[in-house]
PDB file of C-alpha atoms in Angstrom:
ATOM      1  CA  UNK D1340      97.547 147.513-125.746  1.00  0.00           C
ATOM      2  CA  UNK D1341      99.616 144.664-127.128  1.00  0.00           C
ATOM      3  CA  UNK D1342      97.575 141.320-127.427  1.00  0.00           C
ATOM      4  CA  UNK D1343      98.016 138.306-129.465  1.00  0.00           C
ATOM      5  CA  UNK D1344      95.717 138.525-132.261  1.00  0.00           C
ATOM      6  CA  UNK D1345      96.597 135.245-134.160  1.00  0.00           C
ATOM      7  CA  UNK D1346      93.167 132.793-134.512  1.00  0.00           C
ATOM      8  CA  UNK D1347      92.513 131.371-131.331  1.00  0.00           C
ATOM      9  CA  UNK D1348      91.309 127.776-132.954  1.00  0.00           C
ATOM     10  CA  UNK D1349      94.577 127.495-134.466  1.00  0.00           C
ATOM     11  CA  UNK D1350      96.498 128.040-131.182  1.00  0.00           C
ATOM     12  CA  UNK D1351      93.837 125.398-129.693  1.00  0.00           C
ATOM     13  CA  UNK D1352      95.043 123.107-132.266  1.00  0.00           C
ATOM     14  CA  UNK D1353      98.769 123.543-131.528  1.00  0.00           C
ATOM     15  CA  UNK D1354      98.574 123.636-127.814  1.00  0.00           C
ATOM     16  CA  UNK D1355      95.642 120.041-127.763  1.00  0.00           C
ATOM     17  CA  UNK D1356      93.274 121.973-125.758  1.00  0.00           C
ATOM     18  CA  UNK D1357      90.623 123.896-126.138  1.00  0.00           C
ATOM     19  CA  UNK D1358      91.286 127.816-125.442  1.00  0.00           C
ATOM     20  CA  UNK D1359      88.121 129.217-126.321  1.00  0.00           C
ATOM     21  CA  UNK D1360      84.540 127.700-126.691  1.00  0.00           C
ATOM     22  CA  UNK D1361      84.386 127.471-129.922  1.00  0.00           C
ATOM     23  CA  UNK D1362      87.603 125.770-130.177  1.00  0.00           C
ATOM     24  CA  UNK D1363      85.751 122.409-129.138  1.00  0.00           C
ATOM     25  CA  UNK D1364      83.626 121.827-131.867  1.00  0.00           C
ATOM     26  CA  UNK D1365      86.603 122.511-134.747  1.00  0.00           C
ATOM     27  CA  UNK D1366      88.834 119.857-132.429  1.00  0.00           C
ATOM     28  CA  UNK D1367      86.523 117.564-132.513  1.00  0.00           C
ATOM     29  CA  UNK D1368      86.770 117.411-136.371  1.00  0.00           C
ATOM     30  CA  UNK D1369      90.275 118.209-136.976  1.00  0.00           C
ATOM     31  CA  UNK D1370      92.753 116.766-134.780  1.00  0.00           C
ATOM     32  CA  UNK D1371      96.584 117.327-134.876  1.00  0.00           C
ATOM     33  CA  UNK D1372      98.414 120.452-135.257  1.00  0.00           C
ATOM     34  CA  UNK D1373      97.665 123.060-138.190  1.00  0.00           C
ATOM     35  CA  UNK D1374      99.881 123.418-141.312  1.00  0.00           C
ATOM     36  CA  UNK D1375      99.826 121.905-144.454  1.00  0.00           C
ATOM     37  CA  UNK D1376     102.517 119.386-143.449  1.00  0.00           C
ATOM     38  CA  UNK D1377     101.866 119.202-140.245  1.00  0.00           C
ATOM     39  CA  UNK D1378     101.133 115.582-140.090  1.00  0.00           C
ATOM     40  CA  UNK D1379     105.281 114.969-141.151  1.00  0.00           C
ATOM     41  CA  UNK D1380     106.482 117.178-138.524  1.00  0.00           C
ATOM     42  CA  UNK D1381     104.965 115.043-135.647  1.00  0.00           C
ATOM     43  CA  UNK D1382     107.533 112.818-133.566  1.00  0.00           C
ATOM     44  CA  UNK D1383     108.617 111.784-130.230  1.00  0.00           C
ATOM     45  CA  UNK D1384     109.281 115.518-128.865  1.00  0.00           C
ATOM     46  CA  UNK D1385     112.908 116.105-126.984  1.00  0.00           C
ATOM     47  CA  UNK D1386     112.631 117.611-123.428  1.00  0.00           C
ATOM     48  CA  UNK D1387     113.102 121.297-124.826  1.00  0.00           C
ATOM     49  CA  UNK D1388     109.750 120.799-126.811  1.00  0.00           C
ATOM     50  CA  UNK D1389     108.119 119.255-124.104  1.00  0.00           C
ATOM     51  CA  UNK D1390     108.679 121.860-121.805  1.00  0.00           C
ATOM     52  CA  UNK D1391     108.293 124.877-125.049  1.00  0.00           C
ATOM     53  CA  UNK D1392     104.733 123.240-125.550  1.00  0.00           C
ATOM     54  CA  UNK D1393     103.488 123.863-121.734  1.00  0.00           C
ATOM     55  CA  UNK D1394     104.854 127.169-121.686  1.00  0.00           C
ATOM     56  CA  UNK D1395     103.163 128.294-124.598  1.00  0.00           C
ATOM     57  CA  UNK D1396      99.914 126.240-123.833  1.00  0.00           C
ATOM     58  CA  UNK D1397      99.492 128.150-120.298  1.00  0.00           C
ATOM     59  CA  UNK D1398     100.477 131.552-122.134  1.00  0.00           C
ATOM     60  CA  UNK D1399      98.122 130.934-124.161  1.00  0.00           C
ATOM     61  CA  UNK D1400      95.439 130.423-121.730  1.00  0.00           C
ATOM     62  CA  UNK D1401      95.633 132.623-119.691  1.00  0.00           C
ATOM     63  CA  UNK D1402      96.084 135.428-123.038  1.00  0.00           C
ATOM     64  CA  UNK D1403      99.997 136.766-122.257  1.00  0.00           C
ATOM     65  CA  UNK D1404     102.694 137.714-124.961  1.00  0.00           C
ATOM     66  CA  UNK D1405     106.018 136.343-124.128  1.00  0.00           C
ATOM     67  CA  UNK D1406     107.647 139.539-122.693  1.00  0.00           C
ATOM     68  CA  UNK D1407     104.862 139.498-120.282  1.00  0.00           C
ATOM     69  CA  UNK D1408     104.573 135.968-119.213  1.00  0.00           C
ATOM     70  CA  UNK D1409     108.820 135.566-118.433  1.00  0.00           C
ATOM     71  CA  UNK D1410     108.043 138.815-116.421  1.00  0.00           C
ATOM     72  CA  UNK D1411     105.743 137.015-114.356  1.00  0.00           C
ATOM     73  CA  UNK D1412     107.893 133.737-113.792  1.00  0.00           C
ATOM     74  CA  UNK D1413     110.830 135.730-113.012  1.00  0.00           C
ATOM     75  CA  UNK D1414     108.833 137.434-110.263  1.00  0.00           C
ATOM     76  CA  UNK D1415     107.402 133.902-109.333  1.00  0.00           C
ATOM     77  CA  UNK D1416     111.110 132.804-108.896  1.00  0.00           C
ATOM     78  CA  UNK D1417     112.045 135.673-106.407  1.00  0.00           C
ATOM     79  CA  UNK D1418     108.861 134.344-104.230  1.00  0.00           C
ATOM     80  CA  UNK D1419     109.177 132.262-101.289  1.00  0.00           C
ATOM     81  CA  UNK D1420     107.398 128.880-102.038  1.00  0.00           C
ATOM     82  CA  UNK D1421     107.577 127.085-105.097  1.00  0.00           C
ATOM     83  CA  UNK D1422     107.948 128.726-108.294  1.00  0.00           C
ATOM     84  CA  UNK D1423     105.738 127.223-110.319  1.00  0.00           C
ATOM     85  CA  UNK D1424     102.422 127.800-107.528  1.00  0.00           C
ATOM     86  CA  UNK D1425     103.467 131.167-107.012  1.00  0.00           C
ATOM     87  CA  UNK D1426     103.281 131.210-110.872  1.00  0.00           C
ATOM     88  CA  UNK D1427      99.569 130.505-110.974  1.00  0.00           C
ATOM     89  CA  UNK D1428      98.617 132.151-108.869  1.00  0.00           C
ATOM     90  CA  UNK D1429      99.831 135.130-109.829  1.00  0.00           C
ATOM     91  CA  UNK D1430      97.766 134.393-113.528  1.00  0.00           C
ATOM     92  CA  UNK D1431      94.427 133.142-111.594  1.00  0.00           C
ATOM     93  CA  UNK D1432      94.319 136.642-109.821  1.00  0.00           C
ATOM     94  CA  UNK D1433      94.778 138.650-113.297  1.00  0.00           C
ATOM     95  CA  UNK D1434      91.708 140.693-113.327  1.00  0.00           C
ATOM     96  CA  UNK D1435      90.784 139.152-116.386  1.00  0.00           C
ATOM     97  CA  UNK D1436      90.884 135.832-115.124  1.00  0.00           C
ATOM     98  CA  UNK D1437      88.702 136.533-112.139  1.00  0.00           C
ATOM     99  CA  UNK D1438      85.944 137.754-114.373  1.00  0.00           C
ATOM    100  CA  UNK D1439      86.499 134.524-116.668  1.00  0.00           C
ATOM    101  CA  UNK D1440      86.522 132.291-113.288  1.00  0.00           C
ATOM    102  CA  UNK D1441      83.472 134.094-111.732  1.00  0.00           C
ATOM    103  CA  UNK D1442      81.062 133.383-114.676  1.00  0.00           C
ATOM    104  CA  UNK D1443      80.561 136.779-116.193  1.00  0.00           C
ATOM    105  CA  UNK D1444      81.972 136.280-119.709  1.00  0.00           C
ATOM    106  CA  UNK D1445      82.045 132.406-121.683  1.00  0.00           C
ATOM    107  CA  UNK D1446      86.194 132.957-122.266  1.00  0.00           C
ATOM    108  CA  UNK D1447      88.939 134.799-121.008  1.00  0.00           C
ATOM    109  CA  UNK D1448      89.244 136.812-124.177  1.00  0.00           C
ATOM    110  CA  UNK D1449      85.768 138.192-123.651  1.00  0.00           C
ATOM    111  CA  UNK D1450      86.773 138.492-120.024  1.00  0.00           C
ATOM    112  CA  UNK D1451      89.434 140.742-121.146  1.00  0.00           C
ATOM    113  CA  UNK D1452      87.266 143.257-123.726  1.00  0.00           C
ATOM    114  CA  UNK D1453      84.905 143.657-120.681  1.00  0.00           C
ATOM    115  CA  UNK D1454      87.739 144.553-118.725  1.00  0.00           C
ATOM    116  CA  UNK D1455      89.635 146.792-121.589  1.00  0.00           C
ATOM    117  CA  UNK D1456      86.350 148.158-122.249  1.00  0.00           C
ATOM    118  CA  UNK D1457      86.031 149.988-118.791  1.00  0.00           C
ATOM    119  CA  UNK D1458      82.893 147.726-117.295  1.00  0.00           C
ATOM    120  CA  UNK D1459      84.125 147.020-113.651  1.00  0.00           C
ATOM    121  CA  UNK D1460      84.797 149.390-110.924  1.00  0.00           C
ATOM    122  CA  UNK D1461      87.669 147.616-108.420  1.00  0.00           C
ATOM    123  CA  UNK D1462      86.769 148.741-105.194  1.00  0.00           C
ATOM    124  CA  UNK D1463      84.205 151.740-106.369  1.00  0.00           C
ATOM    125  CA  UNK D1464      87.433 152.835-108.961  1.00  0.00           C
ATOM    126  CA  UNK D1465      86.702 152.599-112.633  1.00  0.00           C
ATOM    127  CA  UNK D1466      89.867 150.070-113.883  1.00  0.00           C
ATOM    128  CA  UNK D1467      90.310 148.750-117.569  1.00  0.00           C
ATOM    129  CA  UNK D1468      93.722 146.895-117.434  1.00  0.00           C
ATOM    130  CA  UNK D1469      93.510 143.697-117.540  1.00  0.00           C
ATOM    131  CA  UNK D1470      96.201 142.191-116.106  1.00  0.00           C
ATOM    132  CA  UNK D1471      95.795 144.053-112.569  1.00  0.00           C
ATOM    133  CA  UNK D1472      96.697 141.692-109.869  1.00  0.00           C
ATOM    134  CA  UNK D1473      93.965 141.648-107.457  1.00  0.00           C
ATOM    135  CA  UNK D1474      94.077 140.802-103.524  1.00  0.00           C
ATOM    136  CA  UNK D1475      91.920 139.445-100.778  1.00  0.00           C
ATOM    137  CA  UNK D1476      89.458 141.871 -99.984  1.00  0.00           C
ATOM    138  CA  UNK D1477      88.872 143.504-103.241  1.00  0.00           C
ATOM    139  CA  UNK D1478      85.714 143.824-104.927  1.00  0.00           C
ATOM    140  CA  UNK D1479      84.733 144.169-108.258  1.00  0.00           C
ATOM    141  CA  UNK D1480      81.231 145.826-109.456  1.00  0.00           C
ATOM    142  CA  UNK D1481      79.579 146.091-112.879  1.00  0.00           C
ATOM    143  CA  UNK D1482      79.537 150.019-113.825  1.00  0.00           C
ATOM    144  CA  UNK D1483      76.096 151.440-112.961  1.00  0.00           C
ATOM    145  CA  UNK D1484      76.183 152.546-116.685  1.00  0.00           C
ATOM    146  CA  UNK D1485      77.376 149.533-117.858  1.00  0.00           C
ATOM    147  CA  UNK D1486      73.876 147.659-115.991  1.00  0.00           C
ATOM    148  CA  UNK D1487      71.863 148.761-118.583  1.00  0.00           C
ATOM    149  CA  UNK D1488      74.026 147.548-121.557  1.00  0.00           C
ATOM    150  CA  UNK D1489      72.547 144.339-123.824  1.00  0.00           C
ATOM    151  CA  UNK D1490      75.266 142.099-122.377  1.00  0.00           C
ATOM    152  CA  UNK D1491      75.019 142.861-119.036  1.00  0.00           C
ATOM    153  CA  UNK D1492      70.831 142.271-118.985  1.00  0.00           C
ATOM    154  CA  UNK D1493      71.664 139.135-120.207  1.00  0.00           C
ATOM    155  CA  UNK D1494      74.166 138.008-117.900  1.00  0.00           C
ATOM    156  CA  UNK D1495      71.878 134.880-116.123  1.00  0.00           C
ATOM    157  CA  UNK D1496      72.033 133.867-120.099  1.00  0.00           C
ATOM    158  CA  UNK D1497      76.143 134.428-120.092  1.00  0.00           C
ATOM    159  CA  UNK D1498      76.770 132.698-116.185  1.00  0.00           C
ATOM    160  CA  UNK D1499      74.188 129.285-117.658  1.00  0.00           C
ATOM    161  CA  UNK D1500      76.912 129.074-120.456  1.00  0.00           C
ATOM    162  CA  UNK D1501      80.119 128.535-118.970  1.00  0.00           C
ATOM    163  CA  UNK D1502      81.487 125.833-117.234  1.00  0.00           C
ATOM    164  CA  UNK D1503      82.841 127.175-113.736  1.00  0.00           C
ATOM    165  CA  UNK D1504      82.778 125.005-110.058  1.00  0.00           C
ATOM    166  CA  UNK D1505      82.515 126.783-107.557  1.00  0.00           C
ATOM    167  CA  UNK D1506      86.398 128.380-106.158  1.00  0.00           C
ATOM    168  CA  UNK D1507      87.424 128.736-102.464  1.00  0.00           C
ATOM    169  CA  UNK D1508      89.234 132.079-103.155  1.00  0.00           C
ATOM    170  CA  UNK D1509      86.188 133.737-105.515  1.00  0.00           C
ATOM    171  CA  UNK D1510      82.649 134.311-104.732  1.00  0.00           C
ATOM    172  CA  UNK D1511      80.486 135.948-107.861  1.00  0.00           C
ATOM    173  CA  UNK D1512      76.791 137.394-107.476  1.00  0.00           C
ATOM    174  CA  UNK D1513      75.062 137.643-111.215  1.00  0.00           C
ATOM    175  CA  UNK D1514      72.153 139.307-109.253  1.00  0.00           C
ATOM    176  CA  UNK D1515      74.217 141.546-107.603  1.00  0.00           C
ATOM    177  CA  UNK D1516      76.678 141.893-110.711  1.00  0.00           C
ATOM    178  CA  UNK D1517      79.654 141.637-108.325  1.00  0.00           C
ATOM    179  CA  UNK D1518      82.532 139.594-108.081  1.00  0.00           C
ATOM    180  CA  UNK D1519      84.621 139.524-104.569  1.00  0.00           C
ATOM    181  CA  UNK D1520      87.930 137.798-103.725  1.00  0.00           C
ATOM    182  CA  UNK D1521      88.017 136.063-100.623  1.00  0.00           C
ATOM    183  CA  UNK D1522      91.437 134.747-100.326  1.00  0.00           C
ATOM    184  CA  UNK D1523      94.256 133.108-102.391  1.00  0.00           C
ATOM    185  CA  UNK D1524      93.879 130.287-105.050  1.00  0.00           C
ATOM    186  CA  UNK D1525      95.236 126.953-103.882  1.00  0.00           C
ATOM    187  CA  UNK D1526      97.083 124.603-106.776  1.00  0.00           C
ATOM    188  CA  UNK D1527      94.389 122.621-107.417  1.00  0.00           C
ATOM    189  CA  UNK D1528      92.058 125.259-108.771  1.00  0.00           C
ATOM    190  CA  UNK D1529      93.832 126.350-111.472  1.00  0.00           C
ATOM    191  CA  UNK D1530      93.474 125.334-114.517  1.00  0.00           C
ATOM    192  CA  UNK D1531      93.211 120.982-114.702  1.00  0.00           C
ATOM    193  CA  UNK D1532      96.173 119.789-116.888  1.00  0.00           C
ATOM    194  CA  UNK D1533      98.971 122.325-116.411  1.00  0.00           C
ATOM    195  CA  UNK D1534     102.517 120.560-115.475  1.00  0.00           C
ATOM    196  CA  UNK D1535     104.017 123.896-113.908  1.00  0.00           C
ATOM    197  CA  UNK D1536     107.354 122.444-113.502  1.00  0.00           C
ATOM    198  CA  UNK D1537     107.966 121.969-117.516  1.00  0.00           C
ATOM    199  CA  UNK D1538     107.211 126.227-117.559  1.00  0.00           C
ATOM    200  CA  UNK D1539     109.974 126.338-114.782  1.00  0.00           C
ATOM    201  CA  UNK D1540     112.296 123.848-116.642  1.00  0.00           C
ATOM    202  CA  UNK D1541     112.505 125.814-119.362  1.00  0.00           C
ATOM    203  CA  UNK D1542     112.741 129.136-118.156  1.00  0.00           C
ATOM    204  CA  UNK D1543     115.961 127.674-115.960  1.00  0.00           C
ATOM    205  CA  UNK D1544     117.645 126.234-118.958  1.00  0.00           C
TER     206      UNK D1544
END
């Protein structure tokens, strides 16, 4: 399975925002982008790097290579509505995501090993891709094996770690070690930050 394996601090660093947990400490020390000259490189940006930087920043967050992410936009373009909505959406109901959103792992990277790793059943069927789309109605449960695992015993410990509010579209149950989706995400619960119309800028270009 193709995945970006370059170090996720670093892409924190390029992008300004914090992709992973650990990311916030290391930004709070070093600010600016990486690279040796990096400090030289930094001017006003033209409209092409404004809208690169959000593109790559929101692939980055949500954990897509390039190939996967125009995929998705070009499918959000053939939707009726507006592209850039119909964009997140499509990346807040990633399978991966919904684990993320619903408090049972601290990132979406660890969202996505728990997923890879064969840990959920979607609707009683044992999945472990990632990037499923899911739908209203579908549920997601912890394997019965997977119960007994380390991680999984300590899951109060994992859900008191991360940051989530509460979504209108996602309800998750550590007790219950289920996860169900009640509707569709609205704009305003995606991720805080993301100027969607930059991503469909330069993808019209």
């Amino acid at each position: 399975m193709a995945r970006d394996r370059s170090p996720i601090v670093k892409q924190s660093r390029r992008e300004g925002v914090a992709l992973h947990p650990k990311a916030h400490k290391i930004m709070a020390r070093k600010s600016g982008i990486p690279g040796q000259h990096a400090g030289g490189r930094q001017g006003k940006q033209s409209m092409y790097a404004t809208q690169l930087r959000e593109k790559q920043k929101v692939r980055r967050m949500y954990g897509l290579l390039e190939k996967q992410f125009a995929k998705l936009m070009s499918e959000a373009s053939k939707r009726p509505g507006l592209s850039g909505e119909n964009l997140l959406q499509f990346l807040e109901l990633r399978l991966d995501n919904a684990v993320y959103r619903a408090g049972f792992a601290t990132s979406r990277r660890a969202a996505r090993q728990l997923v890879s790793h064969g840990h959920f059943l979607l609707n009683d069927r044992r999945v472990d891709i990632p990037s499923i789309r899911l739908k209203a109605g579908d549920v997601l449960t912890v394997r019965p094996k997977s119960t007994k695992s380390g991680y999984f015993s300590q899951i109060n410990d994992v859900y008191g770690n991360t940051a989530q509010v509460p979504l209108s579209w996602l309800k998750g149950d550590v007790k219950k070690l289920t996860i169900q989706v009640t509707g569709l995400p609205k704009r305003e619960e995606a991720e805080a930050d993301i100027n969607e119309q930059l991503i469909v800028e330069y993808y019209s270009r």
